[in-house]
Amino acid sequence: MYGKKRNSFRESYYDHACSMDYEKDVINIDIQENNFYWWVRVKRWWNDIFLLSYSDPRSRCYYRSSHSMRMERMRQFRYCRGAIHPFSKFRNFWECIILSVDLLSKMIFHHSTSILYGELSWKIYIIGVICEAVIISDLFISMLTGYIVKEDRSINLEIRKSMMNFCSTKLFFHFISSMPLQSIMFLNYGKNISCAICKCNMFVFTLRLVSVLRLYRLYDASDYWKRERSSFRAMYFFKFLRIAVLGLVTMLTTMKLADTIHLLVVMQSGEVDPLSYYFSVIVFKYDERFPQSNFVFWTLELARVFKSFLLFSFGLRPQIHYWDKMTSLCSFILANIFYMWNLVECHSCLSRVKYPQEQLIMNKNRIINLLRWRQLSDTFSLKVLEYHNFNMTRLTITEKQNGCYQSLPASLKKEIVISSYAKYLSRIPCFSEWPQNLIEEISILLIEDVYLENDVITEAVAAPVASEGLIIVDVGVLAVYSSLDSDVKYLIDGDYNGELSLVTDEISVVPAVVLTTSKVV
């Protein structure tokens, strides 16, 4: 199937060289069972976690049906086995791990470079070193992960192209934001890394300044929270959680950067302003008469962040120190940026609830009421609901009721149709040599139709009769039987049948049965 002609993928099932059953997965076909059943299960599980996942909601935006997903899994398993699919179970798990590890690494580094917190066991900082090792390993895993080609919304799984794409787009920023600062600090201080007094030097201050660049890593890793999910509430919960976490970490980093610059100024000038906020906190920390726990200083630091989000200045006394004023100004600007981001997400959430989702629910309720008023049978009612729940039907309803689509000019609607169906016509041998502009004109004439499971599109007729015309499967699975019902061929996404009707009006029609709810043109 994928032999010498790589671009023959997804051609007509009549030309398929493989013997793949449309209901079987490639790992069940290529990894045969033997006496070592447990080993077969391990091999199947191991390969499955790197292949395209059926359960990932994002895959529906790139693959129209589960059968096109099966074909993509087969292509990856047989010819790109070393690659990791961006919608695989492993990537889903790994992105969650990277996000958690990055947050933990920032917490430990924030504690290890502060002179306000008490000492921890040096073994705690070993965890920070391990976290940085995991973050660095993400660079190599990202190179092996396929990427999305935005031009045609396809997934490229060739390792060489994936590496070139990653190196040309993200490698520099990922490398800069993955610098093992905790490891460098641990190599310099060893077991004395928990000493707070030892951290007042240019070496640690430089690490603090460089740590600002690590915000990019958190921003990139937090993309895991903004992905499409099956639950509407869960999706927007994680989107708002992303804004909250990024806002909190950014504010903490800004506060720490301002305190670092303040300490550098004090070290250079040799003068301490007793009215500065940071000096007041340091005196409060090292006053031997009133020893305080770390919890007090954690609370003070969080209070600075929350007061900044409330658009107030912070401090234990009137803010007249220069660096305190600058910190308040920067915090005010950052807080407004996150507020605007939050408003944008709120608008997106309300729009999504009010328009397409509400239209689909109202349309479904009206259909149910119509079926009840007409007192139709339960069997017919289930078929109507099955039609309504079909993904392509929901898309059609949204397009017809959505004012945005209706407002598109005719030229753009024409381009949408051409982009959807011209590629199918180009794969048919009859049209392979035709000019592209003529194929585009034919694709505009195609008529869409939806058939439910077990529907019969054409019935067997021995004598030549007028044909139904060319049938192209857009989404779904059809079974085409021979004249004697002794052989069956399956048609999936992009396959076609009845091509002889293009050259003659009368042919012997063979039965075609819908196996899954399908959309044909």
XYZ file of C-alpha atoms in Angstrom, residues 86-316:
231
model
C 1.506 14.729 18.387
C -1.932 13.300 19.276
C -0.624 10.106 20.879
C -1.183 8.891 24.417
C 2.514 9.354 25.152
C 2.475 13.037 24.160
C -0.618 13.597 26.264
C 1.099 12.014 29.275
C 4.469 13.637 28.582
C 3.079 17.163 28.250
C 1.330 16.749 31.602
C 4.605 15.541 33.172
C 6.634 18.404 31.667
C 4.173 20.996 32.957
C 4.232 19.528 36.482
C 8.006 19.146 36.483
C 8.540 22.694 35.260
C 6.340 24.149 38.012
C 8.122 22.057 40.650
C 11.516 23.107 39.300
C 10.566 26.788 39.495
C 9.335 26.411 43.075
C 12.584 24.780 44.214
C 14.753 27.294 42.367
C 12.731 30.184 43.790
C 13.345 28.838 47.294
C 17.025 28.015 46.754
C 17.918 31.534 45.504
C 16.017 33.492 48.159
C 17.646 34.890 51.304
C 14.302 35.126 53.096
C 13.476 31.446 53.467
C 14.901 29.022 55.960
C 17.271 26.233 55.089
C 16.090 22.939 53.624
C 17.866 19.632 53.361
C 20.309 19.610 50.450
C 18.590 16.459 49.225
C 15.520 18.542 48.341
C 17.573 20.409 45.768
C 18.524 17.105 44.154
C 14.874 16.905 43.088
C 15.339 20.220 41.284
C 18.348 18.787 39.441
C 16.298 15.751 38.379
C 13.494 18.031 37.188
C 15.932 19.960 35.006
C 17.227 16.692 33.515
C 13.650 15.773 32.567
C 13.136 19.203 30.985
C 16.323 18.844 28.929
C 15.237 15.395 27.722
C 12.103 17.054 26.362
C 14.284 18.655 23.679
C 15.079 15.247 22.163
C 11.502 13.984 22.503
C 10.190 17.095 20.767
C 12.524 16.458 17.832
C 11.005 12.987 17.360
C 7.436 14.292 17.539
C 5.575 14.969 14.327
C 4.280 18.438 13.613
C 1.177 19.964 12.081
C 1.525 21.407 8.579
C -0.686 24.478 8.784
C -0.980 24.936 5.018
C -3.036 21.773 4.472
C -3.769 20.744 8.096
C -1.863 17.477 7.777
C 0.478 15.710 10.206
C 4.087 15.188 9.107
C 5.721 12.224 10.845
C 9.030 11.997 8.978
C 11.742 12.227 11.643
C 14.160 14.230 9.513
C 11.558 16.871 8.672
C 10.339 16.926 12.269
C 13.848 17.618 13.525
C 14.388 20.332 10.917
C 11.066 21.953 11.805
C 11.804 21.918 15.541
C 15.352 23.237 15.099
C 14.164 26.076 12.853
C 11.228 27.156 15.040
C 11.565 26.279 18.732
C 15.029 24.912 19.473
C 16.658 28.235 20.401
C 13.917 29.346 22.797
C 13.536 25.864 24.297
C 17.281 25.572 24.832
C 17.564 29.009 26.469
C 14.585 28.357 28.739
C 15.861 24.864 29.662
C 19.196 25.931 31.104
C 19.918 23.823 34.238
C 20.342 26.740 36.651
C 19.653 24.602 39.719
C 22.304 22.100 38.612
C 24.850 24.881 38.049
C 24.122 26.262 41.484
C 24.363 22.796 43.039
C 27.726 22.151 41.377
C 29.043 25.435 42.755
C 27.822 25.078 46.360
C 27.368 21.338 46.868
C 25.763 20.548 50.217
C 26.057 24.226 51.247
C 23.392 25.183 48.715
C 20.853 25.720 51.496
C 22.911 28.496 53.137
C 20.955 31.758 52.761
C 23.867 34.110 53.504
C 25.974 32.481 50.766
C 23.416 33.567 48.158
C 24.233 37.289 48.374
C 26.760 37.369 45.529
C 26.937 38.143 41.826
C 26.860 34.457 40.864
C 23.398 33.848 42.341
C 22.151 37.235 41.151
C 23.144 36.328 37.607
C 21.234 33.060 37.863
C 18.176 34.982 39.071
C 18.327 37.331 36.100
C 18.718 34.441 33.643
C 15.792 32.604 35.267
C 13.420 35.191 33.740
C 13.943 33.471 30.384
C 12.476 30.276 31.831
C 9.024 31.842 31.714
C 8.899 30.869 28.043
C 9.202 27.190 28.979
C 6.221 27.478 31.331
C 4.202 29.383 28.745
C 4.910 26.716 26.134
C 4.287 23.795 28.511
C 0.995 25.314 29.680
C -0.395 24.790 26.166
C -1.434 21.437 27.619
C -4.178 23.294 29.516
C -5.645 25.132 26.531
C -6.196 22.118 24.265
C -9.623 20.981 23.116
C -11.326 18.606 25.539
C -14.476 16.523 25.406
C -16.024 18.504 28.271
C -16.802 22.173 27.678
C -16.513 23.028 31.381
C -13.200 21.213 31.762
C -11.750 22.955 28.714
C -12.455 26.459 29.988
C -11.570 25.576 33.562
C -8.056 24.673 32.431
C -7.855 27.764 30.222
C -8.579 30.023 33.183
C -6.257 27.920 35.352
C -3.510 28.581 32.815
C -4.033 32.332 33.078
C -3.990 32.156 36.899
C -0.812 30.067 37.100
C 1.038 32.107 34.473
C -0.037 35.310 36.197
C 1.115 34.099 39.621
C 4.493 32.841 38.362
C 5.084 35.956 36.261
C 4.331 38.241 39.196
C 6.593 36.256 41.522
C 9.379 36.427 38.943
C 8.856 40.172 38.554
C 9.013 40.715 42.314
C 12.141 38.623 42.582
C 13.765 40.456 39.677
C 13.033 43.812 41.314
C 14.462 42.603 44.653
C 17.564 41.294 42.884
C 18.171 44.620 41.154
C 17.588 46.358 44.483
C 20.243 44.209 46.172
C 22.682 44.836 43.325
C 22.207 48.595 43.766
C 22.807 48.257 47.507
C 25.991 46.222 46.877
C 27.298 48.798 44.406
C 26.427 51.911 46.424
C 26.928 50.508 49.896
C 23.841 52.387 51.097
C 20.544 50.966 52.327
C 17.320 52.951 52.223
C 15.470 52.130 55.478
C 12.153 53.034 53.797
C 12.423 50.337 51.117
C 10.085 47.382 51.323
C 12.757 44.725 50.795
C 14.988 46.150 53.519
C 12.032 46.061 55.945
C 11.402 42.398 55.179
C 15.089 41.479 55.604
C 15.215 43.215 59.003
C 12.036 41.378 59.943
C 13.597 38.070 58.846
C 16.909 38.366 60.691
C 15.622 39.945 63.902
C 16.756 37.373 66.446
C 14.271 38.660 69.022
C 11.275 37.554 66.927
C 12.185 34.480 64.836
C 9.634 33.717 62.128
C 8.880 30.607 60.103
C 8.964 30.320 56.314
C 5.166 30.409 56.244
C 5.166 34.095 57.252
C 7.436 35.094 54.368
C 5.567 32.946 51.866
C 2.404 34.775 52.958
C 4.100 38.166 52.556
C 5.270 37.285 49.059
C 1.851 36.067 47.988
C 0.331 39.214 49.510
C 2.539 41.318 47.229
C 1.277 39.393 44.204
C -2.414 39.557 45.125
C -2.225 43.249 45.986
C -0.678 43.840 42.570
C -3.585 42.025 40.928
C -5.934 44.238 42.946
C -4.068 47.186 41.397
C -2.774 48.448 44.731
C 0.805 49.173 45.780
C 2.370 46.915 48.388
C 4.566 47.321 51.412
C 4.788 47.571 55.179
